[in-house]
mmCIF file of C-alpha atoms in Angstrom:
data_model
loop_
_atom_site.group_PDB
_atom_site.id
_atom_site.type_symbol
_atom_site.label_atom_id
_atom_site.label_comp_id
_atom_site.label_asym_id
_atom_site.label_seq_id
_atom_site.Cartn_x
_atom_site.Cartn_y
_atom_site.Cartn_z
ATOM 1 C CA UNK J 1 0.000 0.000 0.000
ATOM 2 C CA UNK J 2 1.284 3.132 -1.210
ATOM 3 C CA UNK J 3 1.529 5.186 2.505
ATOM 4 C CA UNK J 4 2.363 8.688 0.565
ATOM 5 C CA UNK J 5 -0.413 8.689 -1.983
ATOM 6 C CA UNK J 6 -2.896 8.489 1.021
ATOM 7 C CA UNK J 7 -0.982 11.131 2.713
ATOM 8 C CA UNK J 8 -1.604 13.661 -0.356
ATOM 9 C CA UNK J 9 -5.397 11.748 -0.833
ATOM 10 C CA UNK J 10 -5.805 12.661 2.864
ATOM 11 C CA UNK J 11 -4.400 16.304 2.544
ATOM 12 C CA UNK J 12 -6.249 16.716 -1.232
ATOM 13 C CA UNK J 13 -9.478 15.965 0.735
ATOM 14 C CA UNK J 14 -8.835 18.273 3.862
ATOM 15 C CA UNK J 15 -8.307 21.146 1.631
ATOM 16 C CA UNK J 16 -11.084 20.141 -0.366
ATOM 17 C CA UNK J 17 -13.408 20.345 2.272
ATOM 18 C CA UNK J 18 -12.189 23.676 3.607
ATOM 19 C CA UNK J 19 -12.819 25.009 0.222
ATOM 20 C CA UNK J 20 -16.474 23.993 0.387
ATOM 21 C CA UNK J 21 -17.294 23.908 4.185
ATOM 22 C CA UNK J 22 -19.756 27.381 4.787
ATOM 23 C CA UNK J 23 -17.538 29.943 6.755
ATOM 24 C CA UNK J 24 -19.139 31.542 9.512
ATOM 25 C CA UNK J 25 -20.917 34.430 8.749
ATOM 26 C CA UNK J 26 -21.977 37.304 11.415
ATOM 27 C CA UNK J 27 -24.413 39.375 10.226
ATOM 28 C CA UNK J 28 -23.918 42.836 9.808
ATOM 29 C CA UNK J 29 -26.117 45.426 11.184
ATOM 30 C CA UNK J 30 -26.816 49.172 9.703
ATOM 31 C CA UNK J 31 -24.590 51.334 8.529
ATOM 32 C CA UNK J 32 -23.917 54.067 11.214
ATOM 33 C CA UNK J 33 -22.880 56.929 10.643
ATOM 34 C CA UNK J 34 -19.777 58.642 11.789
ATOM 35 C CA UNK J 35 -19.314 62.555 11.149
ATOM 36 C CA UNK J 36 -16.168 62.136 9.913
ATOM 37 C CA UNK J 37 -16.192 59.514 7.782
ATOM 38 C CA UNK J 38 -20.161 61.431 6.662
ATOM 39 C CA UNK J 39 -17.533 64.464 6.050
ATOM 40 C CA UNK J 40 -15.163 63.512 4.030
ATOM 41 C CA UNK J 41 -17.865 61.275 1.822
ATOM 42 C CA UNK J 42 -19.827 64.077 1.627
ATOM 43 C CA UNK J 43 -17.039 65.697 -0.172
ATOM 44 C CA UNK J 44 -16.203 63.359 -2.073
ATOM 45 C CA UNK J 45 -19.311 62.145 -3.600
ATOM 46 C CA UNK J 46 -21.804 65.507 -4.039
ATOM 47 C CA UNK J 47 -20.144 67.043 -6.815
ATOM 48 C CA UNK J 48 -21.866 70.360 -6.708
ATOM 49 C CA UNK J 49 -25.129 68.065 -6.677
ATOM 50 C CA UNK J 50 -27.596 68.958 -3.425
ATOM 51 C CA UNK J 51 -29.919 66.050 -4.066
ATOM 52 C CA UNK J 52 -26.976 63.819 -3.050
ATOM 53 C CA UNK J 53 -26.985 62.921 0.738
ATOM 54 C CA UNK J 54 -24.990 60.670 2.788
ATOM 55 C CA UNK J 55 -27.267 58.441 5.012
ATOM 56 C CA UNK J 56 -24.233 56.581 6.374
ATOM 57 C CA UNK J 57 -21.106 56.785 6.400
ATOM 58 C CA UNK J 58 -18.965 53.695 8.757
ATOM 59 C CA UNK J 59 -14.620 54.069 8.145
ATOM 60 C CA UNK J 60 -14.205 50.356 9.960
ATOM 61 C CA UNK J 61 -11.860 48.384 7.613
ATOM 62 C CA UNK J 62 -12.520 48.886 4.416
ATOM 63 C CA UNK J 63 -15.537 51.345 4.752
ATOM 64 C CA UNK J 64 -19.571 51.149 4.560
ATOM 65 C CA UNK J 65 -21.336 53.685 3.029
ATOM 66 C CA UNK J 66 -25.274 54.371 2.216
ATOM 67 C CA UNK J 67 -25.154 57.657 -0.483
ATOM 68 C CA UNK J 68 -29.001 58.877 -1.928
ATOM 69 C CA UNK J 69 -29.430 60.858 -4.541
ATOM 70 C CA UNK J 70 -32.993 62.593 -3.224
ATOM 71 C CA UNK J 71 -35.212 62.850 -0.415
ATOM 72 C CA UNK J 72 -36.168 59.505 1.466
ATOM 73 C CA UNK J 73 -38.424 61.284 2.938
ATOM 74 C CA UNK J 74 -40.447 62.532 0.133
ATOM 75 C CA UNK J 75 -40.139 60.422 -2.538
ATOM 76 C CA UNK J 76 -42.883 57.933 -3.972
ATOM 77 C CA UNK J 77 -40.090 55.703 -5.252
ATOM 78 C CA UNK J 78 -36.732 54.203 -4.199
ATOM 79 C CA UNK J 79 -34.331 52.084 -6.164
ATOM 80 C CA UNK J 80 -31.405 50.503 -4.298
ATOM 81 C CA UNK J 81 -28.197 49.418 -5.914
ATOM 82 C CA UNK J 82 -26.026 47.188 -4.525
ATOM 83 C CA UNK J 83 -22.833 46.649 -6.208
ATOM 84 C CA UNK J 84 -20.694 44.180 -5.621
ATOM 85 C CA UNK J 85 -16.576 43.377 -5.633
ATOM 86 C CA UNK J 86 -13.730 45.822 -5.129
ATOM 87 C CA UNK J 87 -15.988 48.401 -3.726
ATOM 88 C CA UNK J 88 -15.931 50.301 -0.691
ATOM 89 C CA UNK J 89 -16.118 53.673 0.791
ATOM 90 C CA UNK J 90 -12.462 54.539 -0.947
ATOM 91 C CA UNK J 91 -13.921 52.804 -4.218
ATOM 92 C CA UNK J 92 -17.660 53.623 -4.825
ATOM 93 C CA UNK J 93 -16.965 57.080 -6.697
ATOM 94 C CA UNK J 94 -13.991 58.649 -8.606
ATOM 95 C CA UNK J 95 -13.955 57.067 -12.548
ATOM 96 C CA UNK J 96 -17.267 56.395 -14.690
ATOM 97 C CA UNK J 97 -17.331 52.920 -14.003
ATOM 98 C CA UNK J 98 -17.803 53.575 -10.828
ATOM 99 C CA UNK J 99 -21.388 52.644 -8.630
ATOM 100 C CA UNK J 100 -21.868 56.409 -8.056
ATOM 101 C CA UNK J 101 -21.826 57.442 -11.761
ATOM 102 C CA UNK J 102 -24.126 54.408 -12.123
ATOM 103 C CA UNK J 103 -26.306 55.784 -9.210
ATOM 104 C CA UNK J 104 -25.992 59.234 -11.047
ATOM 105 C CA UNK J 105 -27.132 57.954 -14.349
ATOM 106 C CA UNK J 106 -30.214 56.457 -12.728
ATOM 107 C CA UNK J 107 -31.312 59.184 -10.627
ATOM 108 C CA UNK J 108 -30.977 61.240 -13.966
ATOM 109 C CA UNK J 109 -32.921 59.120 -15.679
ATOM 110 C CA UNK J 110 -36.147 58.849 -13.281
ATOM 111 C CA UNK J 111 -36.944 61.571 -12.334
ATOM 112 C CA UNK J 112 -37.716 63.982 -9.096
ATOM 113 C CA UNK J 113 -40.045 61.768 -7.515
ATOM 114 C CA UNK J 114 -37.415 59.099 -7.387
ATOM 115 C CA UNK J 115 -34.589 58.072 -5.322
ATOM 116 C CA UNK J 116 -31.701 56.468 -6.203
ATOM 117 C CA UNK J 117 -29.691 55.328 -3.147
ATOM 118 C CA UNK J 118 -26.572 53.432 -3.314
ATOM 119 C CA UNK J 119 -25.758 50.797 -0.837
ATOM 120 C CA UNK J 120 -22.394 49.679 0.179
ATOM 121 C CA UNK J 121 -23.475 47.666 3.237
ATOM 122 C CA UNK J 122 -21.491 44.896 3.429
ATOM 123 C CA UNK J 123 -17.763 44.033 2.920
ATOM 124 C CA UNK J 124 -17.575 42.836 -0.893
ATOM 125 C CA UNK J 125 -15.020 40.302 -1.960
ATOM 126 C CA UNK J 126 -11.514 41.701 -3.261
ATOM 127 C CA UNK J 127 -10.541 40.372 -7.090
ATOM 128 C CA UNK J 128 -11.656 37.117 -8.309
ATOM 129 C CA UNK J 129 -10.800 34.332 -5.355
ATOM 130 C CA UNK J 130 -12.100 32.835 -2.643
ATOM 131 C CA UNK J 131 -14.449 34.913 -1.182
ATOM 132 C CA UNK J 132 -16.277 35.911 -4.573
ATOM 133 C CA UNK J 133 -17.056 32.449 -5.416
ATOM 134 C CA UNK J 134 -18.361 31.654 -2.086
ATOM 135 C CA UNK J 135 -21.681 32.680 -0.601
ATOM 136 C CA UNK J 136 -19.871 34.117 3.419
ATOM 137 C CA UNK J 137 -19.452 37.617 3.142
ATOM 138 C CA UNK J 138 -23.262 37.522 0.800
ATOM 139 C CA UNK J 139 -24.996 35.907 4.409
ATOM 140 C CA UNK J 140 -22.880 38.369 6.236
ATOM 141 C CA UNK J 141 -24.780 40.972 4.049
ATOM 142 C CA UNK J 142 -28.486 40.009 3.565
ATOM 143 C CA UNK J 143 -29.647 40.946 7.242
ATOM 144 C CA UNK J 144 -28.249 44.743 6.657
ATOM 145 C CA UNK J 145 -29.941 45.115 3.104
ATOM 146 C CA UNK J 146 -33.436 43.730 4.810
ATOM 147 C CA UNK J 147 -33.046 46.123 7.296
ATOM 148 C CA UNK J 148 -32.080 48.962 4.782
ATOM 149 C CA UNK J 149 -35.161 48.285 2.497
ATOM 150 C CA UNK J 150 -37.292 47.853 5.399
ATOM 151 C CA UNK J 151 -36.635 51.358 6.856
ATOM 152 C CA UNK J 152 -36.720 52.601 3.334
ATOM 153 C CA UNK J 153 -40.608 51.500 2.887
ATOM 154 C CA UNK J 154 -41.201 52.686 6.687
ATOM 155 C CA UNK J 155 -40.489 56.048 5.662
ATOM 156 C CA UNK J 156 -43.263 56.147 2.636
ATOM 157 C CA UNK J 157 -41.617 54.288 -0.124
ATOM 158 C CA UNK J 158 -44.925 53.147 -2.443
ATOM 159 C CA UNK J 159 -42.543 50.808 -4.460
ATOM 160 C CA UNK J 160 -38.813 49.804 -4.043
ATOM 161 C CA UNK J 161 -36.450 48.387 -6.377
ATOM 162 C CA UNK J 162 -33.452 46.244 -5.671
ATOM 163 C CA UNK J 163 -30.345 45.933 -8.398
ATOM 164 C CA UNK J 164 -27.929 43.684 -7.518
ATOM 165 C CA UNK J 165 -25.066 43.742 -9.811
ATOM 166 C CA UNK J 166 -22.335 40.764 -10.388
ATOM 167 C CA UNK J 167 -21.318 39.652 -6.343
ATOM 168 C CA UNK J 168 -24.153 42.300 -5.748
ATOM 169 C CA UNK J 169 -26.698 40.245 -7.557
ATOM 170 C CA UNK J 170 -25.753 37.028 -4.864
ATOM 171 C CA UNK J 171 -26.594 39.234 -2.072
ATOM 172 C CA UNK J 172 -30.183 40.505 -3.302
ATOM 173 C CA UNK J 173 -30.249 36.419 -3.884
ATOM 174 C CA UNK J 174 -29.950 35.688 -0.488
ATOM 175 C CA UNK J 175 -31.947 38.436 0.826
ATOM 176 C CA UNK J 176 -34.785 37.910 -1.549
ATOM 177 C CA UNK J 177 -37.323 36.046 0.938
ATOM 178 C CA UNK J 178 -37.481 38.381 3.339
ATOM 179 C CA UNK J 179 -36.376 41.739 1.419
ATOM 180 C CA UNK J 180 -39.771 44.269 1.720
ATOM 181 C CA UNK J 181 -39.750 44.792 -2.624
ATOM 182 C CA UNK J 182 -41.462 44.912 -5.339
ATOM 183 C CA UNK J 183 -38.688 44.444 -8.389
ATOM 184 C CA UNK J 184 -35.443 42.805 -8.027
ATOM 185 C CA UNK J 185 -33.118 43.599 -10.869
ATOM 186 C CA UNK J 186 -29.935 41.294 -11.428
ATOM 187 C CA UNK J 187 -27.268 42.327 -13.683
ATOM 188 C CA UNK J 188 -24.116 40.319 -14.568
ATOM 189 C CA UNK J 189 -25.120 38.561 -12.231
ATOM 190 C CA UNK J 190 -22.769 35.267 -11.593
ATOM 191 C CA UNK J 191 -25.746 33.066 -10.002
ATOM 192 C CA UNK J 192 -27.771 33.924 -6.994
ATOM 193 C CA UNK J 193 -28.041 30.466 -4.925
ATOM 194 C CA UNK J 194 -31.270 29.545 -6.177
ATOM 195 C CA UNK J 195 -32.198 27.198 -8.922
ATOM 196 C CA UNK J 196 -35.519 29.546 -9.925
ATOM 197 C CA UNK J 197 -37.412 32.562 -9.828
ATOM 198 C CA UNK J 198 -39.690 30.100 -7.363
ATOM 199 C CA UNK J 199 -36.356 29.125 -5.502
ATOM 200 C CA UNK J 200 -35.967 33.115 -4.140
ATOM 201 C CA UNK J 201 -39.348 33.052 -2.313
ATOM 202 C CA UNK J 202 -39.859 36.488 -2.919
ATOM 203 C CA UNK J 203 -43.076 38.280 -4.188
ATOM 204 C CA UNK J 204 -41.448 40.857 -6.344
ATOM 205 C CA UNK J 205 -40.735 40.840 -9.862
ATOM 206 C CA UNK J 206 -37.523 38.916 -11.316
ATOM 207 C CA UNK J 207 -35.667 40.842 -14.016
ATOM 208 C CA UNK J 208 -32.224 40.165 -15.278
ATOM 209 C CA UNK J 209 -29.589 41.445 -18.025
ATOM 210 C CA UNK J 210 -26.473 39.839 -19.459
ATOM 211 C CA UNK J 211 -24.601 41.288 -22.231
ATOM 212 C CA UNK J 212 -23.406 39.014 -24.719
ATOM 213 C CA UNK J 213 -19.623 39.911 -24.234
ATOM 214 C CA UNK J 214 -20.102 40.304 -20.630
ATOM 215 C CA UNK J 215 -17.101 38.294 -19.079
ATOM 216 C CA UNK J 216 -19.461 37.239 -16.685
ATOM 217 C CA UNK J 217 -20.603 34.609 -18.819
ATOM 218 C CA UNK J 218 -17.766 32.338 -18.046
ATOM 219 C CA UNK J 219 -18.309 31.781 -14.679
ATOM 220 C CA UNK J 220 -19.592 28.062 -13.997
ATOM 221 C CA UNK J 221 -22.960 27.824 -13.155
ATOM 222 C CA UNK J 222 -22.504 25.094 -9.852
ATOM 223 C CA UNK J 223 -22.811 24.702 -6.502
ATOM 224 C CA UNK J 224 -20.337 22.715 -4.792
ATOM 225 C CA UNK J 225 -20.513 23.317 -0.855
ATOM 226 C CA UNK J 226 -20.127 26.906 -0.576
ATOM 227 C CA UNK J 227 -18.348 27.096 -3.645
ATOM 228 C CA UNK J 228 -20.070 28.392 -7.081
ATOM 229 C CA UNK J 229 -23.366 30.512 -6.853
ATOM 230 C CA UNK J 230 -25.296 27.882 -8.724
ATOM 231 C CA UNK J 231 -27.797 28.407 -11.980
ATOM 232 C CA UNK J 232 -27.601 31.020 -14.451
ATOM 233 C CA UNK J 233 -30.228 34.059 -13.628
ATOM 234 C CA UNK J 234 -30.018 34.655 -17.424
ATOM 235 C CA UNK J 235 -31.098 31.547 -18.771
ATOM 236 C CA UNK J 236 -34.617 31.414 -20.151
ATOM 237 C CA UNK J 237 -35.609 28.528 -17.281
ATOM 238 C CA UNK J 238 -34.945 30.476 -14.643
ATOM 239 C CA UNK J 239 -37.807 32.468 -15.272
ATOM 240 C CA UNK J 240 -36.269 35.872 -14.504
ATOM 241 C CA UNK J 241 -37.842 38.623 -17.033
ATOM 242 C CA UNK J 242 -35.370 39.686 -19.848
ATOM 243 C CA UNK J 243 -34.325 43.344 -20.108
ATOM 244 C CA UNK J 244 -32.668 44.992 -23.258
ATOM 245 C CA UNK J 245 -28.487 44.423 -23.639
ATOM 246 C CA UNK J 246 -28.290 45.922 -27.141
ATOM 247 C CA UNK J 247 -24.778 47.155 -27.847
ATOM 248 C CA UNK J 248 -23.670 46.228 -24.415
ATOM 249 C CA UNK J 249 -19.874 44.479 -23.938
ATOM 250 C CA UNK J 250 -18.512 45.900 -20.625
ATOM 251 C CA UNK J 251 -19.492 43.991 -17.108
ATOM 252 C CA UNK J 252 -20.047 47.556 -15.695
ATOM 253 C CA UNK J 253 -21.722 49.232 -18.167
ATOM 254 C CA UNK J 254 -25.164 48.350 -17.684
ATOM 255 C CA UNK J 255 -26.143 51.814 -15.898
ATOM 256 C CA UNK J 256 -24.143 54.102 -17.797
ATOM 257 C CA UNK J 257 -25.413 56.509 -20.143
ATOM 258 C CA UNK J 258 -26.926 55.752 -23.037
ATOM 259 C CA UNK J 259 -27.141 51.984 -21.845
ATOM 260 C CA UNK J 260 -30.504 50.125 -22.881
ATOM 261 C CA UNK J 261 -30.343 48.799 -19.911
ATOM 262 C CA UNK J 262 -30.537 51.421 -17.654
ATOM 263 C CA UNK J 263 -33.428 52.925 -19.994
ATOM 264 C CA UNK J 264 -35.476 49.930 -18.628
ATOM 265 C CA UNK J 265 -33.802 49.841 -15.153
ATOM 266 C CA UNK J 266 -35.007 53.641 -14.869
ATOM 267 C CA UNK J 267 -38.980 52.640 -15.995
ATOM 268 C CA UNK J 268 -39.189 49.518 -13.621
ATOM 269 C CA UNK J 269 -37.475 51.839 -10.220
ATOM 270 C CA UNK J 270 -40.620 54.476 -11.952
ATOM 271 C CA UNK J 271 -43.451 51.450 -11.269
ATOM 272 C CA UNK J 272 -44.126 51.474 -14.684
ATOM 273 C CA UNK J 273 -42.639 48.403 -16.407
ATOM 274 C CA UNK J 274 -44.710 45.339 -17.197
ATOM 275 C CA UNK J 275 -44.238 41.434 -18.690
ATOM 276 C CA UNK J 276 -42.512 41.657 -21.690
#
């Protein structure tokens, strides 16, 4: 008997099981907000605009932040975006592929009695490794973007969308069953642990968008322990509704200007889209 090769079977199958055993996951609670972190996003992110307010603002490692662009307290709609790797407070805002200019090219695009409001909640995965093909630091996220929604509607909200973009797009996933909407929008999205539009328990609407060229496309569509974000949002037996990708290539340039996309995005966050 060959003592070695079970040595490396033994150690293959260790590391194979901490690849795939579910990490613990605290949830995270609200983003607070700390003056001086609310300061110096403030500055960074207004731009001259005065609709744009920072509703929190937390500098712990990497940075939350919560930025609206319009009243909360007025408005008849809110859309939420939640974007999803390599951002943080340092990250959401300085090029135009950037969430902010996304957020900005929504809010232009709805309207006053909108609000756009851009949520970086949670602590999204850094690159392509671990952590973005697992489903921790998504869990670690859902409880804060219930919460979020939740005290959205409280304040008057008649109807809420949720976009979830690539990583972004697992967390709305997860959050789905208990998140107080009435669209869900998932673009580039790389899977969102559910096997079907019935599989995310949710009441709202399903829409979804994949460009073509998108490299998004590659990603394997499996679940193996906590590995792999399972099927593909985009394919037609999922039963999410289609939205227009013409001309798109980019992964982040769904909500930029000009983007057929974010024509539609902008008419669903309005409460006026219907069944294609």
């Amino acid at each position: 008997m060959d003592l070695s090769g079970l040595g490396i079977a033994s150690l293959l199958l260790s590391l194979l099981v901490i690849a795939v055993r579910p990490l613990p996951a605290p949830a995270l609670g609200p983003v607070g907000l700390d003056p001086v972190c609310a300061a110096f996003l403030t500055t960074k992110v207004t731009d001259g605009d005065e609709r744009v307010r920072v509703l929190g603002c937390d500098p712990a490692g990497r940075g939350r932040a919560v930025v609206a662009i319009g009243d909360v307290a007025t408005a008849a709609n809110v859309v939420v975006l939640v974007p999803g790797s390599d951002i943080d407070l340092h990250t959401l805002d300085g090029s135009p592929r950037r969430p902010m200019t996304w957020a900005r090219s929504l809010a232009a695009s709805v309207g006053r009695d909108t609000v756009v409001v851009l949520w970086v909640g949670y602590e999204t995965p850094q690159g392509l490794g671990y952590d973005a093909a697992a489903g921790r630091l998504a869990r670690a996220a859902a409880p804060a973007l219930v919460a979020e929604v939740a005290a959205l509607r409280a304040g008057g909200a008649r109807h809420v969308t949720v976009v979830g973009h690539s990583y972004g797009s697992v967390v709305v996933g997860i959050a789905a069953p208990a998140l107080d909407a009435d669209d869900l929008v998932l673009l580039a999205s790389p899977g969102v642990r559910a096997e079907s539009v019935e599989d995310l328990h949710t009441r709202a609407r399903v829409w979804v968008a994949r460009a073509g060229q998108d490299w998004i496309r590659f990603v394997p569509h499996v679940r193996l322990g906590d590995l792999g974000h399972g099927a593909d949002p985009a394919a037609p037996g999922f039963g999410a509704r289609p939205l227009p990708v013409d001309g798109l290539r980019a992964h982040d340039g769904y909500l930029l200007p000009g983007s057929p996309t974010l024509a539609a995005v902008a008419g669903i966050a309005r409460g006026e889209a219907t069944r294609p």
